[in-house]
Amino acid sequence: MRTTAPVPGVLVIGQIARDLVLQVEDWPSAGGSAPVLERREMLGGKGANQAVALHQLGAPVLLVGVAGTDAAGTAVLDQAHADGLDVTAVTRRGETALLVDVVDRDGTRRLMEHVPVESLLTAQDVHEAAIAFDRADTVCLQLQQPAPALLAGARMARARGQRVILDGAIDSPARDELLAAADVVRMDAAEAQLMTDIAPQDRDAARQAAQQVLDAGVRLVAVTVPEEGDLVVWAEGEHLVPHGTAHVVDPTGAGDAFLAGLTIGLRRGDSPQEAARRAGAAATATVQRLGGRPDLGAQRPAE
Ligand SMILES: Nc1ncnc2c1ncn2[C@@H]1O[C@H](COP(=O)(O)OP(=O)(O)O)[C@@H](O)[C@H]1O
Ligand SMILES: [Mg+2]
């Protein structure tokens, strides 16, 4: 029998959750109620949303995260499997995280998060995913997970010579080691401030924040400039991806889609400018949808 080794893919380490997305016309006042215009219940969490986006853009994807042993955990993993994700390295324990995303007609969202401690990754969970690491060329780490799990993931990726991509911010002693291990870092504005103490309120400030992260050993950094766009900075240049004029239904998941576009671009050898444009197109498509789940199949690059 002839067997071929699987094509290496992108390993995503991050949150798996049940998403409940509700769209309302207006917020109810305290003690009041509001009719729900639209309701969606689905696989969510940053890890899963990034993984789905990467798969839609054409990458084989391996997901490392925690789903509960409850019915919600089975439902979200069934969906992840149907979405084409490899979920063999997902840990099952406890109760599945629940994210309630309520969005009004103006695209303003309020997020309520029930994230049980047992739904967070441990270093042991990541070590137990070693076989999945062996099948990846790129590892995306979501910095909302606990530092021991992130350090384990970064070290395992480094030991295998894989590309390391960070999303978010971390304010702990693990920060310097994670930045030293990373090739790419993406931060929204609040995360950039937490990571660098610089609020990226304009392009100059975003460049300063990015430069601080580049100085820590990272090759390419993306920072959100609120109301303007995302600034992508590397040693020899920078590129601002403007937000454009798309109608924002719900910004949730746009950062995760941005990260996926950037990862796909860099992985296929795009220039930083091209990868940034690809990332911006993925984010623009995602802000126009309710909930954090992307729909990027049309943006999948030709082989
Ligand atoms: N109108 C818009 N068009 C395109 N991208 C947008 C728009 N508004 C916001 N964004 C981008 O959406 C992203 C939101 O990131 P983030 O806060 O990390 O969201 P999440 O973690 O839910 O994915 C940022 O990169 C921001 O620049
Ligand atoms: Mg984000």
GROMACS .gro file of C-alpha atoms and ligand atoms in nm:
model
  331
    1MET     CA    1   0.000   0.000   0.000
    2ARG     CA    2   0.133   0.341  -0.087
    3THR     CA    3   0.089   0.618   0.169
    4THR     CA    4   0.178   0.981   0.124
    5ALA     CA    5   0.273   1.208   0.413
    6PRO     CA    6   0.004   1.468   0.481
    7VAL     CA    7   0.074   1.820   0.355
    8PRO     CA    8   0.199   2.028   0.650
    9GLY     CA    9  -0.057   2.268   0.785
   10VAL     CA   10  -0.121   2.548   1.029
   11LEU     CA   11  -0.164   2.456   1.395
   12VAL     CA   12  -0.386   2.693   1.591
   13ILE     CA   13  -0.365   2.704   1.970
   14GLY     CA   14  -0.662   2.887   2.117
   15GLN     CA   15  -1.014   2.903   2.243
   16ILE     CA   16  -1.297   2.677   2.136
   17ALA     CA   17  -1.642   2.792   2.247
   18ARG     CA   18  -2.011   2.781   2.185
   19ASP     CA   19  -2.114   3.115   2.032
   20LEU     CA   20  -2.459   3.260   2.081
   21VAL     CA   21  -2.501   3.566   1.860
   22LEU     CA   22  -2.806   3.788   1.898
   23GLN     CA   23  -2.893   4.093   1.693
   24VAL     CA   24  -3.126   4.348   1.852
   25GLU     CA   25  -3.266   4.676   1.724
   26ASP     CA   26  -3.196   4.859   2.050
   27TRP     CA   27  -3.060   4.770   2.391
   28PRO     CA   28  -3.324   4.698   2.654
   29SER     CA   29  -3.319   4.936   2.949
   30ALA     CA   30  -3.245   4.785   3.292
   31GLY     CA   31  -3.536   4.563   3.387
   32GLY     CA   32  -3.673   4.577   3.029
   33SER     CA   33  -3.657   4.337   2.737
   34ALA     CA   34  -3.587   4.358   2.365
   35PRO     CA   35  -3.696   4.136   2.078
   36VAL     CA   36  -3.413   3.950   1.903
   37LEU     CA   37  -3.405   4.013   1.526
   38GLU     CA   38  -3.164   3.736   1.446
   39ARG     CA   39  -3.011   3.451   1.644
   40ARG     CA   40  -2.719   3.219   1.561
   41GLU     CA   41  -2.570   2.942   1.768
   42MET     CA   42  -2.247   2.795   1.642
   43LEU     CA   43  -1.886   2.694   1.682
   44GLY     CA   44  -1.692   2.995   1.808
   45GLY     CA   45  -1.403   3.113   2.017
   46LYS     CA   46  -1.096   3.280   1.874
   47GLY     CA   47  -0.908   2.957   1.813
   48ALA     CA   48  -1.190   2.800   1.620
   49ASN     CA   49  -1.269   3.117   1.425
   50GLN     CA   50  -0.907   3.157   1.318
   51ALA     CA   51  -0.888   2.790   1.230
   52VAL     CA   52  -1.204   2.809   1.018
   53ALA     CA   53  -1.072   3.121   0.841
   54LEU     CA   54  -0.738   2.953   0.765
   55HIS     CA   55  -0.913   2.646   0.629
   56GLN     CA   56  -1.146   2.854   0.412
   57LEU     CA   57  -0.834   3.023   0.271
   58GLY     CA   58  -0.693   2.684   0.175
   59ALA     CA   59  -0.463   2.566   0.453
   60PRO     CA   60  -0.481   2.227   0.624
   61VAL     CA   61  -0.556   2.322   0.987
   62LEU     CA   62  -0.493   2.144   1.316
   63LEU     CA   63  -0.676   2.283   1.619
   64VAL     CA   64  -0.544   2.263   1.976
   65GLY     CA   65  -0.791   2.377   2.241
   66VAL     CA   66  -1.038   2.253   2.500
   67ALA     CA   67  -1.400   2.153   2.440
   68GLY     CA   68  -1.628   2.040   2.723
   69THR     CA   69  -1.755   1.690   2.783
   70ASP     CA   70  -2.108   1.838   2.764
   71ALA     CA   71  -2.344   1.830   2.467
   72ALA     CA   72  -2.222   2.175   2.359
   73GLY     CA   73  -1.869   2.036   2.335
   74THR     CA   74  -1.983   1.752   2.111
   75ALA     CA   75  -2.184   1.992   1.895
   76VAL     CA   76  -1.899   2.238   1.840
   77LEU     CA   77  -1.648   1.961   1.765
   78ASP     CA   78  -1.888   1.805   1.517
   79GLN     CA   79  -1.911   2.140   1.346
   80ALA     CA   80  -1.533   2.188   1.352
   81HIS     CA   81  -1.491   1.845   1.193
   82ALA     CA   82  -1.754   1.925   0.930
   83ASP     CA   83  -1.564   2.251   0.864
   84GLY     CA   84  -1.262   2.042   0.771
   85LEU     CA   85  -1.052   2.104   1.081
   86ASP     CA   86  -0.835   1.834   1.232
   87VAL     CA   87  -0.960   1.818   1.592
   88THR     CA   88  -0.775   1.506   1.703
   89ALA     CA   89  -0.552   1.715   1.935
   90VAL     CA   90  -0.846   1.887   2.109
   91THR     CA   91  -0.874   1.811   2.484
   92ARG     CA   92  -1.220   1.727   2.625
   93ARG     CA   93  -1.297   1.824   2.984
   94GLY     CA   94  -1.543   2.021   3.193
   95GLU     CA   95  -1.796   2.263   3.054
   96THR     CA   96  -1.763   2.425   2.711
   97ALA     CA   97  -1.693   2.800   2.714
   98LEU     CA   98  -1.996   3.010   2.615
   99LEU     CA   99  -1.972   3.347   2.442
  100VAL     CA  100  -2.282   3.561   2.410
  101ASP     CA  101  -2.233   3.831   2.146
  102VAL     CA  102  -2.515   4.086   2.138
  103VAL     CA  103  -2.503   4.333   1.852
  104ASP     CA  104  -2.728   4.631   1.782
  105ARG     CA  105  -2.828   4.779   1.446
  106ASP     CA  106  -2.530   5.018   1.456
  107GLY     CA  107  -2.285   4.730   1.474
  108THR     CA  108  -2.199   4.798   1.838
  109ARG     CA  109  -2.139   4.472   2.018
  110ARG     CA  110  -2.150   4.365   2.380
  111LEU     CA  111  -1.984   4.038   2.464
  112MET     CA  112  -2.056   3.822   2.766
  113GLU     CA  113  -1.805   3.545   2.820
  114HIS     CA  114  -1.838   3.238   3.037
  115VAL     CA  115  -1.490   3.090   3.025
  116PRO     CA  116  -1.455   2.815   3.290
  117VAL     CA  117  -1.101   2.765   3.417
  118GLU     CA  118  -1.101   2.408   3.285
  119SER     CA  119  -1.167   2.539   2.932
  120LEU     CA  120  -0.825   2.707   2.931
  121LEU     CA  121  -0.526   2.521   2.791
  122THR     CA  122  -0.253   2.384   3.017
  123ALA     CA  123   0.109   2.312   2.925
  124GLN     CA  124   0.024   1.942   2.949
  125ASP     CA  125  -0.259   1.978   2.694
  126VAL     CA  126  -0.009   2.134   2.453
  127HIS     CA  127   0.259   1.870   2.516
  128GLU     CA  128   0.002   1.600   2.446
  129ALA     CA  129  -0.056   1.759   2.103
  130ALA     CA  130   0.302   1.680   1.994
  131ILE     CA  131   0.190   1.463   1.702
  132ALA     CA  132  -0.015   1.753   1.564
  133PHE     CA  133   0.289   1.982   1.588
  134ASP     CA  134   0.482   1.731   1.378
  135ARG     CA  135   0.232   1.793   1.096
  136ALA     CA  136   0.253   2.174   1.094
  137ASP     CA  137   0.481   2.433   0.934
  138THR     CA  138   0.321   2.729   1.113
  139VAL     CA  139   0.188   2.769   1.468
  140CYS     CA  140  -0.060   3.042   1.565
  141LEU     CA  141  -0.078   3.118   1.937
  142GLN     CA  142  -0.363   3.314   2.091
  143LEU     CA  143  -0.226   3.513   2.376
  144GLN     CA  144  -0.551   3.494   2.577
  145GLN     CA  145  -0.452   3.143   2.683
  146PRO     CA  146  -0.247   3.090   3.003
  147ALA     CA  147   0.126   3.162   2.980
  148PRO     CA  148   0.247   2.805   3.058
  149ALA     CA  149   0.047   2.668   2.762
  150LEU     CA  150   0.174   2.945   2.534
  151LEU     CA  151   0.536   2.892   2.635
  152ALA     CA  152   0.500   2.519   2.577
  153GLY     CA  153   0.356   2.586   2.231
  154ALA     CA  154   0.624   2.840   2.138
  155ARG     CA  155   0.904   2.607   2.251
  156MET     CA  156   0.763   2.309   2.063
  157ALA     CA  157   0.725   2.517   1.747
  158ARG     CA  158   1.076   2.658   1.778
  159ALA     CA  159   1.222   2.313   1.833
  160ARG     CA  160   1.066   2.211   1.501
  161GLY     CA  161   1.176   2.524   1.313
  162GLN     CA  162   0.816   2.633   1.253
  163ARG     CA  163   0.685   2.983   1.188
  164VAL     CA  164   0.536   3.130   1.508
  165ILE     CA  165   0.251   3.381   1.485
  166LEU     CA  166   0.103   3.556   1.791
  167ASP     CA  167  -0.238   3.726   1.816
  168GLY     CA  168  -0.329   3.950   2.108
  169ALA     CA  169  -0.123   4.073   2.400
  170ILE     CA  170   0.039   3.933   2.707
  171ASP     CA  171   0.145   4.119   3.017
  172SER     CA  172   0.339   3.859   3.214
  173PRO     CA  173   0.697   3.740   3.256
  174ALA     CA  174   0.639   3.513   2.954
  175ARG     CA  175   0.613   3.815   2.723
  176ASP     CA  176   0.981   3.847   2.633
  177GLU     CA  177   1.031   3.478   2.559
  178LEU     CA  178   0.716   3.466   2.345
  179LEU     CA  179   0.822   3.773   2.146
  180ALA     CA  180   1.172   3.631   2.100
  181ALA     CA  181   1.016   3.311   1.961
  182ALA     CA  182   0.770   3.489   1.730
  183ASP     CA  183   0.800   3.571   1.360
  184VAL     CA  184   0.474   3.767   1.338
  185VAL     CA  185   0.261   3.951   1.597
  186ARG     CA  186  -0.087   4.098   1.541
  187MET     CA  187  -0.257   4.326   1.795
  188ASP     CA  188  -0.575   4.529   1.801
  189ALA     CA  189  -0.544   4.876   1.954
  190ALA     CA  190  -0.616   4.774   2.313
  191GLU     CA  191  -0.376   4.482   2.285
  192ALA     CA  192  -0.102   4.705   2.142
  193GLN     CA  193  -0.139   4.936   2.439
  194LEU     CA  194  -0.121   4.647   2.686
  195MET     CA  195   0.183   4.498   2.511
  196THR     CA  196   0.382   4.817   2.454
  197ASP     CA  197   0.233   5.091   2.676
  198ILE     CA  198   0.177   5.292   2.357
  199ALA     CA  199  -0.181   5.369   2.249
  200PRO     CA  200  -0.181   5.348   1.867
  201GLN     CA  201  -0.422   5.638   1.822
  202ASP     CA  202  -0.261   5.740   1.493
  203ARG     CA  203  -0.019   5.596   1.239
  204ASP     CA  204   0.291   5.741   1.408
  205ALA     CA  205   0.199   5.594   1.745
  206ALA     CA  206   0.114   5.259   1.583
  207ARG     CA  207   0.457   5.259   1.415
  208GLN     CA  208   0.624   5.321   1.753
  209ALA     CA  209   0.431   5.036   1.913
  210ALA     CA  210   0.518   4.807   1.621
  211GLN     CA  211   0.885   4.910   1.636
  212GLN     CA  212   0.903   4.811   2.002
  213VAL     CA  213   0.780   4.463   1.910
  214LEU     CA  214   1.017   4.441   1.610
  215ASP     CA  215   1.304   4.530   1.844
  216ALA     CA  216   1.212   4.227   2.056
  217GLY     CA  217   1.303   4.003   1.762
  218VAL     CA  218   0.980   3.981   1.560
  219ARG     CA  219   0.995   4.008   1.178
  220LEU     CA  220   0.652   4.156   1.102
  221VAL     CA  221   0.396   4.332   1.322
  222ALA     CA  222   0.035   4.438   1.254
  223VAL     CA  223  -0.128   4.702   1.477
  224THR     CA  224  -0.481   4.840   1.454
  225VAL     CA  225  -0.515   5.218   1.423
  226PRO     CA  226  -0.873   5.282   1.543
  227GLU     CA  227  -1.110   5.431   1.284
  228GLU     CA  228  -0.835   5.415   1.024
  229GLY     CA  229  -0.700   5.071   0.947
  230ASP     CA  230  -0.428   4.822   1.031
  231LEU     CA  231  -0.062   4.918   1.003
  232VAL     CA  232   0.170   4.636   0.902
  233VAL     CA  233   0.537   4.706   0.977
  234TRP     CA  234   0.855   4.510   0.896
  235ALA     CA  235   1.226   4.597   0.895
  236GLU     CA  236   1.229   4.753   0.548
  237GLY     CA  237   0.886   4.908   0.524
  238GLU     CA  238   0.525   4.947   0.626
  239HIS     CA  239   0.180   4.928   0.469
  240LEU     CA  240  -0.145   5.071   0.601
  241VAL     CA  241  -0.451   4.864   0.517
  242PRO     CA  242  -0.740   5.115   0.534
  243HIS     CA  243  -1.075   5.010   0.676
  244GLY     CA  244  -1.261   5.120   0.367
  245THR     CA  245  -1.630   5.191   0.354
  246ALA     CA  246  -1.784   4.849   0.421
  247HIS     CA  247  -2.096   4.858   0.637
  248VAL     CA  248  -1.996   4.714   0.976
  249VAL     CA  249  -2.259   4.466   1.095
  250ASP     CA  250  -2.041   4.316   1.372
  251PRO     CA  251  -1.665   4.363   1.418
  252THR     CA  252  -1.630   4.032   1.607
  253GLY     CA  253  -1.380   3.796   1.448
  254ALA     CA  254  -1.240   4.051   1.203
  255GLY     CA  255  -0.907   4.042   1.382
  256ASP     CA  256  -0.901   3.665   1.361
  257ALA     CA  257  -0.982   3.681   0.989
  258PHE     CA  258  -0.708   3.943   0.945
  259LEU     CA  259  -0.461   3.713   1.114
  260ALA     CA  260  -0.566   3.423   0.892
  261GLY     CA  261  -0.522   3.629   0.575
  262LEU     CA  262  -0.180   3.746   0.688
  263THR     CA  263  -0.073   3.391   0.777
  264ILE     CA  264  -0.188   3.249   0.445
  265GLY     CA  265  -0.009   3.525   0.255
  266LEU     CA  266   0.322   3.489   0.438
  267ARG     CA  267   0.303   3.112   0.419
  268ARG     CA  268   0.267   3.117   0.040
  269GLY     CA  269   0.553   3.365   0.002
  270ASP     CA  270   0.356   3.684  -0.067
  271SER     CA  271   0.537   4.013  -0.012
  272PRO     CA  272   0.445   4.182   0.319
  273GLN     CA  273   0.231   4.431   0.122
  274GLU     CA  274   0.041   4.154  -0.054
  275ALA     CA  275  -0.005   3.961   0.270
  276ALA     CA  276  -0.133   4.279   0.436
  277ARG     CA  277  -0.384   4.337   0.156
  278ARG     CA  278  -0.503   3.978   0.180
  279ALA     CA  279  -0.545   4.022   0.556
  280GLY     CA  280  -0.743   4.343   0.508
  281ALA     CA  281  -0.976   4.180   0.257
  282ALA     CA  282  -1.049   3.897   0.504
  283ALA     CA  283  -1.122   4.147   0.785
  284THR     CA  284  -1.345   4.359   0.559
  285ALA     CA  285  -1.551   4.055   0.463
  286THR     CA  286  -1.588   3.953   0.828
  287VAL     CA  287  -1.708   4.288   0.969
  288GLN     CA  288  -2.002   4.261   0.728
  289ARG     CA  289  -2.127   3.942   0.896
  290LEU     CA  290  -2.309   3.880   1.220
  291GLY     CA  291  -2.093   3.680   1.463
  292GLY     CA  292  -1.727   3.590   1.452
  293ARG     CA  293  -1.754   3.303   1.206
  294PRO     CA  294  -1.588   3.401   0.876
  295ASP     CA  295  -1.693   3.320   0.519
  296LEU     CA  296  -1.377   3.356   0.313
  297GLY     CA  297  -1.400   3.078   0.057
  298ALA     CA  298  -1.418   3.329  -0.229
  299GLN     CA  299  -1.083   3.474  -0.120
  300ARG     CA  300  -0.899   3.146  -0.132
  301PRO     CA  301  -0.588   3.200  -0.345
  302ALA     CA  302  -0.542   2.989  -0.656
  303GLU     CA  303  -0.291   2.706  -0.601
  304LIG     N1  304  -1.466   4.865   0.885
  304LIG     C1  305  -1.367   4.780   0.896
  304LIG     N2  306  -1.315   4.720   0.787
  304LIG     C2  307  -1.214   4.632   0.798
  304LIG     N3  308  -1.156   4.598   0.915
  304LIG     C3  309  -1.203   4.655   1.025
  304LIG     C4  310  -1.310   4.747   1.022
  304LIG     N4  311  -1.333   4.786   1.150
  304LIG     C5  312  -1.245   4.720   1.226
  304LIG     N5  313  -1.166   4.642   1.152
  304LIG     C6  314  -1.057   4.555   1.196
  304LIG     O1  315  -1.112   4.448   1.269
  304LIG     C7  316  -1.012   4.398   1.357
  304LIG     C8  317  -1.075   4.370   1.492
  304LIG     O2  318  -0.978   4.305   1.568
  304LIG     P1  319  -1.002   4.241   1.710
  304LIG     O3  320  -1.039   4.346   1.807
  304LIG     O4  321  -0.879   4.162   1.741
  304LIG     O5  322  -1.127   4.146   1.683
  304LIG     P2  323  -1.150   3.991   1.713
  304LIG     O6  324  -1.057   3.954   1.825
  304LIG     O7  325  -1.296   3.981   1.750
  304LIG     O8  326  -1.121   3.916   1.588
  304LIG     C9  327  -0.901   4.501   1.361
  304LIG     O9  328  -0.789   4.453   1.287
  304LIG    C10  329  -0.964   4.622   1.292
  304LIG    O10  330  -0.870   4.705   1.227
  305MG      MG  331  -0.862   3.979   1.846
   0.00000   0.00000   0.00000
